[in-house]
Short mmCIF file of C-alpha atoms and ligand atoms in Angstrom, two decimals:
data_model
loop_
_atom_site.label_atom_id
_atom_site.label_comp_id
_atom_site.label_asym_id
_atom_site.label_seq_id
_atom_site.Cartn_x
_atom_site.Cartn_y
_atom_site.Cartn_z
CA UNK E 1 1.90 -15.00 15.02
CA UNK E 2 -1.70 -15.50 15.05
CA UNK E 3 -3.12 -18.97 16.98
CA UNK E 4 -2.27 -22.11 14.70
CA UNK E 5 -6.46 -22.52 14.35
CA UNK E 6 -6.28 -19.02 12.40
CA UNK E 7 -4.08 -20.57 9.44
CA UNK E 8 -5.51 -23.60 9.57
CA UNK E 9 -9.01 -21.87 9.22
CA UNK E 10 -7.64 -19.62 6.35
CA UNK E 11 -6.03 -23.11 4.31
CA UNK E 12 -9.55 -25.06 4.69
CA UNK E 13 -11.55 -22.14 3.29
CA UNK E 14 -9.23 -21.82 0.44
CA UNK E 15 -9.64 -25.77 -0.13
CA UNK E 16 -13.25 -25.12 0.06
CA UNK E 17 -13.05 -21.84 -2.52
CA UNK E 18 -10.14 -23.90 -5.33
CA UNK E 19 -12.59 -26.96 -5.13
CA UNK E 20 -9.70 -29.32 -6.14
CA UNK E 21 -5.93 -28.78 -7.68
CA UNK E 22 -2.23 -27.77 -6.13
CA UNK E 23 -1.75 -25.07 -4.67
CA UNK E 24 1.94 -23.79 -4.63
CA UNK E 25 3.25 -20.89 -2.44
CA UNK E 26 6.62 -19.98 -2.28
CA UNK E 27 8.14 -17.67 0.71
CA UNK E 28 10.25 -14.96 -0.27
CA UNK E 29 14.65 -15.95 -0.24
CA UNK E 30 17.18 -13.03 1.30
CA UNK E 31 17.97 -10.83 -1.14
CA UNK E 32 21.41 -9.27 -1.86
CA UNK E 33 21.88 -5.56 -2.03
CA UNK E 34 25.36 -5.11 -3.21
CA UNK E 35 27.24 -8.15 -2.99
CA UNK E 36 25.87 -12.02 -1.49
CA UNK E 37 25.61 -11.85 1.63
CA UNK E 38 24.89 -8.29 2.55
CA UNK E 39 21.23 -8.79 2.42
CA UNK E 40 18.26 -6.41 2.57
CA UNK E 41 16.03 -6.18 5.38
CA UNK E 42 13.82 -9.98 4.80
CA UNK E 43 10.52 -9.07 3.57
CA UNK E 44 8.39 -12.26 3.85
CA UNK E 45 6.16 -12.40 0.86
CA UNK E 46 2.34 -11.67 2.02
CA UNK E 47 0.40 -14.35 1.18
CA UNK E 48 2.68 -16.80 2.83
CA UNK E 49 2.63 -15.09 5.75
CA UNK E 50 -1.56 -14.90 5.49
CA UNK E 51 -1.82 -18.61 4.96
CA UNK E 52 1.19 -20.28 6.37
CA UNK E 53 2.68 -17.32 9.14
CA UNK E 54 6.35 -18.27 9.44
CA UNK E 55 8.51 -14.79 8.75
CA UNK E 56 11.88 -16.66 7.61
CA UNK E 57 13.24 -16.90 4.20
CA UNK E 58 13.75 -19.90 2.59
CA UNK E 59 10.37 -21.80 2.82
CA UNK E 60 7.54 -22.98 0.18
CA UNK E 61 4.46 -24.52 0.50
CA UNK E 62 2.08 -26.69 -1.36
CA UNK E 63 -1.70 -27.71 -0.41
CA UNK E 64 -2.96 -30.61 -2.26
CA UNK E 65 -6.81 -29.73 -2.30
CA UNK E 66 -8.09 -33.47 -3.07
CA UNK E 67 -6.12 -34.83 -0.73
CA UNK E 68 -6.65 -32.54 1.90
CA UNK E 69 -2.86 -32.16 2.74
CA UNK E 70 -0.84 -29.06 3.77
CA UNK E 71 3.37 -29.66 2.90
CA UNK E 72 6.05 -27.51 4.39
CA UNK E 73 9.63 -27.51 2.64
CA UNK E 74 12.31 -26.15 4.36
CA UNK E 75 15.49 -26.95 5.44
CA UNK E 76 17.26 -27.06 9.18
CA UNK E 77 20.30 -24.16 9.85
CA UNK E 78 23.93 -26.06 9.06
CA UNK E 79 26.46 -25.99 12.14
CA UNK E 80 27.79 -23.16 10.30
CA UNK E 81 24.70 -20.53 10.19
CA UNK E 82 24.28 -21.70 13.69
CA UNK E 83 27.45 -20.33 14.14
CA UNK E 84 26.42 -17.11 12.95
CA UNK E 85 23.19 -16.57 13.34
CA UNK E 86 22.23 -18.60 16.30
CA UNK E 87 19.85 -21.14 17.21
CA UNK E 88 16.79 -21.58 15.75
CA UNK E 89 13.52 -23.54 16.55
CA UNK E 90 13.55 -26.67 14.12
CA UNK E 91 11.66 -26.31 10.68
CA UNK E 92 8.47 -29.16 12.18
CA UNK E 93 8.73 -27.16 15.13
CA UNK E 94 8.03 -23.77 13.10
CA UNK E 95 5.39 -25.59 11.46
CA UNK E 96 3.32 -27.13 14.26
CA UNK E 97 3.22 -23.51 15.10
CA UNK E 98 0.75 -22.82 12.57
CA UNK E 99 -0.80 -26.37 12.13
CA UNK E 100 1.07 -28.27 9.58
CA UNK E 101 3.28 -31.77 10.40
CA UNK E 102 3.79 -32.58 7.14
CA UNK E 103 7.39 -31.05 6.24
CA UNK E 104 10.04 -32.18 3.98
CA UNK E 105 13.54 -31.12 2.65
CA UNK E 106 13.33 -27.97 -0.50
CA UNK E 107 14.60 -30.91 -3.04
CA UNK E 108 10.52 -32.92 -2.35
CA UNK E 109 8.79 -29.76 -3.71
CA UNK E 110 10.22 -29.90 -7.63
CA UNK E 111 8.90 -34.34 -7.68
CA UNK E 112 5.89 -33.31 -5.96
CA UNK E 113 5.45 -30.99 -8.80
CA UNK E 114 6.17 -33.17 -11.59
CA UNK E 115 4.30 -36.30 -9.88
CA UNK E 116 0.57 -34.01 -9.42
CA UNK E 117 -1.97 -34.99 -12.14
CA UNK E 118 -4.32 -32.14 -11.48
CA UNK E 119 -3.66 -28.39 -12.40
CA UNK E 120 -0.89 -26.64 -10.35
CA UNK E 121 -2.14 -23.22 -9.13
CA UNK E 122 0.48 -20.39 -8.48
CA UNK E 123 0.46 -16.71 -7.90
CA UNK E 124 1.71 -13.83 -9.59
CA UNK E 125 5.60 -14.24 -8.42
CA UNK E 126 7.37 -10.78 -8.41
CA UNK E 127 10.79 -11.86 -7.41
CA UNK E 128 13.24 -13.14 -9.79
CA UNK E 129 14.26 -15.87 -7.65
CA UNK E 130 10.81 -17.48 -7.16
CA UNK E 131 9.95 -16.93 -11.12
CA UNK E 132 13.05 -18.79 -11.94
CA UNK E 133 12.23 -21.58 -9.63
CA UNK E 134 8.58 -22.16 -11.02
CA UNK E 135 10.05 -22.22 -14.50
CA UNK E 136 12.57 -24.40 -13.34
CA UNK E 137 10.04 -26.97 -11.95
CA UNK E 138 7.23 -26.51 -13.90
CA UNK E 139 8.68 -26.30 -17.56
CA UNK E 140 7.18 -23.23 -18.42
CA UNK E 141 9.45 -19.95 -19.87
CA UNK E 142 10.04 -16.80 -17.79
CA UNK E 143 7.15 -15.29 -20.03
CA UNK E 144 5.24 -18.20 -19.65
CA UNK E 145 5.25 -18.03 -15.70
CA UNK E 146 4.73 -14.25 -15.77
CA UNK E 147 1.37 -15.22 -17.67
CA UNK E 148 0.78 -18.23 -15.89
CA UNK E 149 -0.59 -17.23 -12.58
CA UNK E 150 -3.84 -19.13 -11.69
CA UNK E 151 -7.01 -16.58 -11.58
CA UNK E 152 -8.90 -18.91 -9.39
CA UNK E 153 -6.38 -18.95 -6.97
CA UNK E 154 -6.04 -15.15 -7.38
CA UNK E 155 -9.40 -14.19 -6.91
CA UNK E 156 -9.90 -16.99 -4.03
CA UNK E 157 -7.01 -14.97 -1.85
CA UNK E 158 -7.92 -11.64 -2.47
CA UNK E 159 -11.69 -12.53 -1.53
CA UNK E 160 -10.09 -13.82 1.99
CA UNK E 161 -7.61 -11.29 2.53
CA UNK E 162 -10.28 -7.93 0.96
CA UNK E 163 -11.86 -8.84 4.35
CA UNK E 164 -9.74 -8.10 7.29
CA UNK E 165 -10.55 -10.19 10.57
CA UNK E 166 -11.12 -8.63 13.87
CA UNK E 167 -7.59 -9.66 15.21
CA UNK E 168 -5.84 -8.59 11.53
CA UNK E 169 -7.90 -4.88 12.27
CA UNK E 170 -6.25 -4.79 16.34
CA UNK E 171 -2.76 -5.49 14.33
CA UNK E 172 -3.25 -2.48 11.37
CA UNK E 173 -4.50 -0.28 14.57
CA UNK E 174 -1.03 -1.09 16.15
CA UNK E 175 0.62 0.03 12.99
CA UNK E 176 -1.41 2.79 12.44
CA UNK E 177 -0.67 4.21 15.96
CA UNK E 178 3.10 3.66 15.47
CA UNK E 179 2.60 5.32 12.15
CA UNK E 180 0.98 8.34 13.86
CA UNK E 181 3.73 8.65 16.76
CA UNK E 182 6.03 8.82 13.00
CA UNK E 183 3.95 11.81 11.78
CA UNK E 184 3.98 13.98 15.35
CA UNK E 185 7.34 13.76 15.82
CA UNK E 186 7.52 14.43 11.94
CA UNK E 187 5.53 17.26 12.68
CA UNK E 188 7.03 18.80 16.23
CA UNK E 189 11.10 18.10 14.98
CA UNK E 190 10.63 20.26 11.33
CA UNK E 191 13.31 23.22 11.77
CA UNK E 192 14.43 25.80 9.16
CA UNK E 193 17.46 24.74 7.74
CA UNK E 194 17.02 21.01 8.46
CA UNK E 195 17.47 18.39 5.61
CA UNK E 196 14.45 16.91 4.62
CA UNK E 197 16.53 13.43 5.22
CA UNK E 198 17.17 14.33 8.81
CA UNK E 199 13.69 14.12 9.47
CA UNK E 200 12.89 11.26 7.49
CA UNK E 201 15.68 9.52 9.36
CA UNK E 202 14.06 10.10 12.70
CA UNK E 203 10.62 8.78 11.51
CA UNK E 204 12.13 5.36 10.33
CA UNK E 205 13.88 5.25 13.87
CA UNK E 206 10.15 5.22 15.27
CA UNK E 207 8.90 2.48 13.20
CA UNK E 208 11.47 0.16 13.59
CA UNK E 209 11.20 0.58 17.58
CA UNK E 210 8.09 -0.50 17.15
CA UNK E 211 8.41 -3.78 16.16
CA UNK E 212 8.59 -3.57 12.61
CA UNK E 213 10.29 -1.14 10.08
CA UNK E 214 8.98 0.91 7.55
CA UNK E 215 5.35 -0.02 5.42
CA UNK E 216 7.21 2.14 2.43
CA UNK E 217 10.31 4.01 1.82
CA UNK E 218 9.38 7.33 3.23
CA UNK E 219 8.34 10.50 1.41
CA UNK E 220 9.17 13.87 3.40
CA UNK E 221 9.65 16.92 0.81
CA UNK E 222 9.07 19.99 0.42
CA UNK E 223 8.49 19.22 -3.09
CA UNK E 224 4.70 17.84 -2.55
CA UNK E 225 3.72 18.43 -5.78
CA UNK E 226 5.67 15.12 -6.85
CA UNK E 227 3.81 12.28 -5.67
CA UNK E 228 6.36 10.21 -4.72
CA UNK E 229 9.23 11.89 -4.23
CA UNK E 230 11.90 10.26 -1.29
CA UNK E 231 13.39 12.39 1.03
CA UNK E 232 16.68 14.34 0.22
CA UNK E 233 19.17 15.84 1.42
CA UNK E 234 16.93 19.36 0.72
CA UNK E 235 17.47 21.98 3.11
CA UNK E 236 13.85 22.65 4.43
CA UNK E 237 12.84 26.28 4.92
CA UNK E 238 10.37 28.88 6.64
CA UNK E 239 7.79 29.54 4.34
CA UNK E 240 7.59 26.35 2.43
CA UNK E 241 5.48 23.36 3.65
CA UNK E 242 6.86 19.85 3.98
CA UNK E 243 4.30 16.64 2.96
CA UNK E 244 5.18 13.87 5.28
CA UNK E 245 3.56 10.25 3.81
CA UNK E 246 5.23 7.48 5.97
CA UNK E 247 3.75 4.19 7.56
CA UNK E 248 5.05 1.79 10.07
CA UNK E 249 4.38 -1.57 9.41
CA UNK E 250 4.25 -3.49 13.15
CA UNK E 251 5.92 -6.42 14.26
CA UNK E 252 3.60 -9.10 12.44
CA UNK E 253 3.68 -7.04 9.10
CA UNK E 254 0.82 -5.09 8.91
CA UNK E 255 0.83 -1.49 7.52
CA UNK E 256 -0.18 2.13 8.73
CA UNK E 257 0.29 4.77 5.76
CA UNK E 258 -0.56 8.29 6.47
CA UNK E 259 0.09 11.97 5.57
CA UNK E 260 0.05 15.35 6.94
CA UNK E 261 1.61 18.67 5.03
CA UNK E 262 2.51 21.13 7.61
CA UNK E 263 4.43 24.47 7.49
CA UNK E 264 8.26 24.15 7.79
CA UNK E 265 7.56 27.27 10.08
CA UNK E 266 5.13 28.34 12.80
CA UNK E 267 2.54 28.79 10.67
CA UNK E 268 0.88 28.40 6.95
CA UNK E 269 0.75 31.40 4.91
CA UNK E 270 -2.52 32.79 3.35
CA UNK E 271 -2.43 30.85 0.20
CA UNK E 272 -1.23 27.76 1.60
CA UNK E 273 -4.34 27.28 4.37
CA UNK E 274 -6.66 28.53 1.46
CA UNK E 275 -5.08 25.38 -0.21
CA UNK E 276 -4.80 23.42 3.06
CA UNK E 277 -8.68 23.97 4.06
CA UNK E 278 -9.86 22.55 0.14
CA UNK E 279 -7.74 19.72 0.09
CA UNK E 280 -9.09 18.54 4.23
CA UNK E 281 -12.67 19.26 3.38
CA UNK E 282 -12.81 16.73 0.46
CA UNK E 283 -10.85 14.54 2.88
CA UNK E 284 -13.57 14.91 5.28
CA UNK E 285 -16.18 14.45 2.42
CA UNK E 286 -14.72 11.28 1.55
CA UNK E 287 -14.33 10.35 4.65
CA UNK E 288 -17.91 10.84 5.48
CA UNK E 289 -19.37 8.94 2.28
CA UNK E 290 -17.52 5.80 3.17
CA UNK E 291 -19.89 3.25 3.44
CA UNK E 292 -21.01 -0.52 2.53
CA UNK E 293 -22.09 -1.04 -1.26
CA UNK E 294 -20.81 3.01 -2.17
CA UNK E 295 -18.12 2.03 -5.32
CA UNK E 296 -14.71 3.70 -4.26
CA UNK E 297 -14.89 5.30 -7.81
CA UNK E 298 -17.35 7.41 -6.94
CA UNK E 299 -15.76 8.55 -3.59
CA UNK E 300 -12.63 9.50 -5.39
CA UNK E 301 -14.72 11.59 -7.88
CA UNK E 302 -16.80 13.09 -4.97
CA UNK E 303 -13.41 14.33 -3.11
CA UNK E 304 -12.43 15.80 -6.95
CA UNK E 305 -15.52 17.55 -7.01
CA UNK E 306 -15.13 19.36 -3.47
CA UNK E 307 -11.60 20.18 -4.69
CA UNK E 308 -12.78 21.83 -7.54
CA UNK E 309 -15.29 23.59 -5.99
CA UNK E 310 -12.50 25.04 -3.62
CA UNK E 311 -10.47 25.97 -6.22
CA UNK E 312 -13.93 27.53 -8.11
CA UNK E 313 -13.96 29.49 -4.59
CA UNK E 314 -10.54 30.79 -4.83
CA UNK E 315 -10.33 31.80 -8.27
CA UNK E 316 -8.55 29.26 -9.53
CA UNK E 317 -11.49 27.16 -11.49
CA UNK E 318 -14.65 28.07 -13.06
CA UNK E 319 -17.73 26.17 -14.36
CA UNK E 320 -19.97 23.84 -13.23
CA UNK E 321 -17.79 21.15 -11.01
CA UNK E 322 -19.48 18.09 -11.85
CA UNK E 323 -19.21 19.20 -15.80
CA UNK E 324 -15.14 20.25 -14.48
CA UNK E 325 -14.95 15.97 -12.85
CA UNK E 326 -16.67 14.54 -15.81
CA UNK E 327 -14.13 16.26 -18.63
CA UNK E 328 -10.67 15.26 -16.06
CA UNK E 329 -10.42 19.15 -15.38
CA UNK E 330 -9.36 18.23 -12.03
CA UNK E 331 -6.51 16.43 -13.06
CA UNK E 332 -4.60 19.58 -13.47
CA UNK E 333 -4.67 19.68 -9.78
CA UNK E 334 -5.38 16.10 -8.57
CA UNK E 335 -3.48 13.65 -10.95
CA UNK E 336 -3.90 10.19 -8.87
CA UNK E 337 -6.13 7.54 -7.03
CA UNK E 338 -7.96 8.94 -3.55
CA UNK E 339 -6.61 6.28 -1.98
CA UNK E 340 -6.05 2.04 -1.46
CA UNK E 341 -6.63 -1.09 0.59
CA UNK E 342 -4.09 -1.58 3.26
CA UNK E 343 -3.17 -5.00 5.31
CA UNK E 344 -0.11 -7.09 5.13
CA UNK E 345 0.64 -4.55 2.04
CA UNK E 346 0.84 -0.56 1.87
CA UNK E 347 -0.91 -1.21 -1.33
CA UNK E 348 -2.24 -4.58 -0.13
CA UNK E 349 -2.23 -7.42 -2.94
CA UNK E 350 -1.19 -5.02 -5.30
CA UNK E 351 1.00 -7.95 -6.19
CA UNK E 352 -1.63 -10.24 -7.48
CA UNK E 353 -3.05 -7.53 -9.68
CA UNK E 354 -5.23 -4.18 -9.51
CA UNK E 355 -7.85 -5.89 -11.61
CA UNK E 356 -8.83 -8.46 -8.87
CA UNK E 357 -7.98 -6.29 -6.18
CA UNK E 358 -9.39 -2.75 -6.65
CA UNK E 359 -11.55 -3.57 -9.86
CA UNK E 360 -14.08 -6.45 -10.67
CA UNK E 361 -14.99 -8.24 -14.15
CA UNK E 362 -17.65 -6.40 -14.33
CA UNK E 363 -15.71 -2.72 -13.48
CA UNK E 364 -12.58 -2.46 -15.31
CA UNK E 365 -10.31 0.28 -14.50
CA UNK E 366 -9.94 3.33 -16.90
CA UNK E 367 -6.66 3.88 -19.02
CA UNK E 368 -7.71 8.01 -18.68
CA UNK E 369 -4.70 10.33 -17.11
CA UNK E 370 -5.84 10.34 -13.56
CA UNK E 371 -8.27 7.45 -13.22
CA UNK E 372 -5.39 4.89 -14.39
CA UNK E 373 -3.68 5.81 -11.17
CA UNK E 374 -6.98 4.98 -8.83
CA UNK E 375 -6.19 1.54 -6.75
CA UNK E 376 -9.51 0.88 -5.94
CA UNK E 377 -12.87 1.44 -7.78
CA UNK E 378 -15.01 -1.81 -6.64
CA UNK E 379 -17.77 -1.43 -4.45
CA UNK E 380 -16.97 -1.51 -0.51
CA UNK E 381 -17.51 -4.38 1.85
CA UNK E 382 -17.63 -4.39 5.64
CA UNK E 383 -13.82 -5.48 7.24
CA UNK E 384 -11.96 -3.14 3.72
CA UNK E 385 -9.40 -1.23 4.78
CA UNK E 386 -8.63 1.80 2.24
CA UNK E 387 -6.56 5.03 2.49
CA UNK E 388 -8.75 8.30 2.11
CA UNK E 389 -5.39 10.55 0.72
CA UNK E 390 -6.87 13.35 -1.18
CA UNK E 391 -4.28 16.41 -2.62
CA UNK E 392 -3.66 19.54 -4.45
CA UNK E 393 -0.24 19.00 -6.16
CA UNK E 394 0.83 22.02 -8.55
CA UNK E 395 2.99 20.76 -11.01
CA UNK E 396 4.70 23.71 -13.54
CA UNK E 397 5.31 20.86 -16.39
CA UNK E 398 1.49 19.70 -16.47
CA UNK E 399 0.70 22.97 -16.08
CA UNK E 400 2.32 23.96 -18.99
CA UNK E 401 1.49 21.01 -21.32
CA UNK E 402 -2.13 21.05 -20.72
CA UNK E 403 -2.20 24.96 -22.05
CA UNK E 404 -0.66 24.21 -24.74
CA UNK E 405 -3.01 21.57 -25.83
CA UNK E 406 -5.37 24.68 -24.84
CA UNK E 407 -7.20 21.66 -22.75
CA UNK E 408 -9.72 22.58 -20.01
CA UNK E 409 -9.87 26.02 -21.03
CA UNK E 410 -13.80 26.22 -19.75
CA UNK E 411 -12.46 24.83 -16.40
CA UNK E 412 -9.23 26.37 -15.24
CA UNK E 413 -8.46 30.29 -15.06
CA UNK E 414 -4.98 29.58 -16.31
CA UNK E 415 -3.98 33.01 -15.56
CA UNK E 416 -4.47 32.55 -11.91
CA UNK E 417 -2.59 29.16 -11.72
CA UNK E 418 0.62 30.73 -12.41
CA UNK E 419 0.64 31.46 -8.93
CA UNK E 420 1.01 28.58 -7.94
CA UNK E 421 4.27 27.54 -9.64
CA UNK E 422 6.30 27.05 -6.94
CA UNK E 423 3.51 26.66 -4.40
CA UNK E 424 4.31 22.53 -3.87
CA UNK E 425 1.73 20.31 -2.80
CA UNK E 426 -0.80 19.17 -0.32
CA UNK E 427 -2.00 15.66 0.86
CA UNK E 428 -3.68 14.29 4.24
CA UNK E 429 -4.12 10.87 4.57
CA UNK E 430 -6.16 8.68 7.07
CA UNK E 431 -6.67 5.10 7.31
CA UNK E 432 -10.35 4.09 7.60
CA UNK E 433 -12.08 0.44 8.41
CA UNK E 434 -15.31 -0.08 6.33
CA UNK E 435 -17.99 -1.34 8.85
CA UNK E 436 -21.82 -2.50 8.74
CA UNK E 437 -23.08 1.20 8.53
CA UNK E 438 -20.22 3.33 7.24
CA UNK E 439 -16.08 3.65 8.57
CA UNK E 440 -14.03 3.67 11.96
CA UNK E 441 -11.07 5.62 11.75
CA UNK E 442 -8.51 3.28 12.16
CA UNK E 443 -5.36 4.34 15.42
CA UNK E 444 -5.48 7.01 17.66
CA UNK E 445 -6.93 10.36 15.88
CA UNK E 446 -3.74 12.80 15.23
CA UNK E 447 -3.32 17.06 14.11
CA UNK E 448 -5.18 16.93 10.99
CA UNK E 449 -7.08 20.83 11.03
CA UNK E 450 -4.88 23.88 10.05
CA UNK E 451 -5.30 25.33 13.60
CA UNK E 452 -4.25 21.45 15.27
CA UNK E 453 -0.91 21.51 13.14
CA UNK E 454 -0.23 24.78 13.74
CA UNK E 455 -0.61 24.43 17.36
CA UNK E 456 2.00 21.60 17.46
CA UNK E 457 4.35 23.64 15.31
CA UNK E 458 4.14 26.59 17.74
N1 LIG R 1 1.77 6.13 0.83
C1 LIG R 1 2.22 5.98 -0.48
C2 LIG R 1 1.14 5.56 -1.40
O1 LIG R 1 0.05 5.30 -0.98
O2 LIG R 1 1.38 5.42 -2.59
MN1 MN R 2 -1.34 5.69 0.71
#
């Protein structure tokens, strides 16, 4: 935990941003996986830990704005989970902790509720649970609650937590470097005829030693081509290339997310560094153009262009490459966002919506194939922390459809794409801080050329 002054700092400037109301935050419960009390791994809810920095389930909040008052509810262990589960520092102990003395049993919460005059605030809930329980105390329907999320209080958070604090930035460096020690050993342990789960299992081994557990369920395949695709029990094999995107997040919750693609052998074949060498130098472009004021939108089209001009290089595009970006040509190749903001989240506050998060009133984000899946489009601020994860993913279906709709036609030498059916994909991913004159790469640099990866494989 951060020093008590740090959430008490972060509750006064949100008093000072709401103006006046009630501001309700509820901590995340255990959740069952397959039957009560065999729980998933507790997963404190973000903002809770941002504003209030106890890490057990179980707990709400409220902070009455007017009356300048922070209220913890929570409830002490029974003999019984003592039994179980062992001691535990008392609930006002917890709370002094992080600067609150105010604390009362769960049942206060529902008549403090009812006996506020002013506007409750509340945001976006996402687990059943804490959706029921609003609608439960505040009379509204499920739909109602789903709707009912307070914009003010919204946009009030995700101006505080956009802006990432010199001590939050030493705790995403700590993930980031457990997230790199992930990807080495991801990238010295690949053998011909392992499982692609093998690996993966190894990497999570890493990130929970560190103090944490995993930012994301892990992707290892050597199916790259599908964006998201888990690992599997895929035997991995000499001439293919596996596409590693795994994060750690540390001990206080804060995430690393990268990814490398390396060969599942000693080296990359002819094709694939072609492809490898496009997809790092509009990595590196995007890299480079990260800077105060720059809109994210624009960096993501920047590292389209330089993959399209690549491609144009190889044979595989034609035209002129802004013309290819401005008609979604690109999309054949590059069908999602460059990248995200990273904190407490992988995605960070993509709970409380991409509209406040990566977009502004003023920038809404496209519906458009491709752009619809960009995070972040809003202009950059020093203290951001964003992904720069630029691909080349080859996908036979898209492929296939967008011929048929004989779309991009002036853009893509179809002819020459069929080679790539069964060539995968390609990402690299980096985690950058956004600073007064341009980005810090964020952990201790790791393999990222052809000739680095290679020379860990051999
Ligand atoms: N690392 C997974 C993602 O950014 O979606
Ligand atoms: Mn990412």
């Amino acid at each position: 935990m951060f020093d008590k002054q740090v959430y008490i700092s972060r509750r006064r400037r949100l008093k000072q941003q709401l103006g006046k109301g009630l501001l309700l935050f509820l901590g995340n419960e255990e959740s069952s996986m397959n039957y009560k009390d065999n729980w998933y791994h507790f997963r404190q809810d973000s903002s809770f830990l941002y504003f209030f920095g106890l890490d057990k389930p179980g707990l709400a909040a409220v902070i009455d704005v007017e009356g300048d008052k922070d209220i913890l509810f929570g409830r002490e262990l029974t003999l019984d989970e003592i039994v179980w589960m062992g001691p535990q520092p008392s609930i006002a102990e917890q709370a002094a902790g992080v600067g609150i003395t105010d604390v009362r049993p769960p049942a206060g919460l529902a008549d403090v509720l009812k006996n506020y005059k002013g506007l409750i605030h509340f945001l976006p809930p996402y687990r059943p649970e804490n959706i029921q329980k609003i609608s439960e105390w505040l009379g509204l329907s499920l739909t109602a609650v789903k709707e009912g999320a307070s914009v003010p209080l919204i946009k009030a958070v995700v101006a505080q937590r956009s802006i990432k604090s010199g001590e939050e930035v030493r705790q995403i460096e700590d993930a980031v470097d457990i997230t790199a020690a992930m990807h080495l050993a991801a990238i010295k342990g690949a053998r011909d005829g392992m499982t692609e789960a093998q690996l993966a299992g190894t990497l999570q081994g890493i990130a929970i030693s560190g103090g944490g557990n995993l930012s994301f369920p892990t992707i290892l395949t050597v199916h790259g081509q599908v964006l998201h695709n888990h690992y599997s029990s895929t035997v991995m094999r000499t001439g293919q290339m596996a596409l590693c995107d795994a994060g750690a997040e540390n001990a206080m919750h804060y995430a690393g997310d990268m990814t490398r693609t390396f060969p599942v052998g000693k080296r990359f074949d002819s094709l694939q560094r072609e492809m490898y060498d496009i997809v790092l130098s509009a990595q590196e472009a995007a890299v480079a153009a990260l800077k105060p004021g720059i809109l994210f939108r624009d960096v993501h089209f920047l590292a389209a262009e330089k993959l399209v001009e690549g491609l144009k290089e190889a044979g595989v595009m034609k035209g002129d490459v802004k013309e290819a970006v401005a008609a979604g040509a690109h999309t054949m190749v590059f069908q999602c966002g460059l990248g995200h903001m990273m904190g407490l989240d992988v995605h960070d506050m993509e709970d409380l919506g991409e509209p406040y998060v990566g977009y502004t009133d003023e920038l809404k984000k496209s519906t458009e194939f491709g752009l619809k899946s960009l995070r972040l489009g809003r202009a950059l601020e020093p203290g951001f922390v964003v992904t720069i994860e630029p691909g080349l993913y080859f996908i036979p279906e898209l492929m296939d459809l967008r011929k048929s709709e004989r779309k991009y036609f002036d853009f893509i030498n179809y002819d020459k794409l069929e080679a790539f059916r069964s060539f995968g994909g390609i990402r690299i991913e980096e985690d950058l801080l956004i600073t007064d004159t341009g980005s810090r790469l964020l952990g201790k640099p790791l393999a990222k050329s052809a000739e680095e990866i290679e020379a860990l494989r051999g």
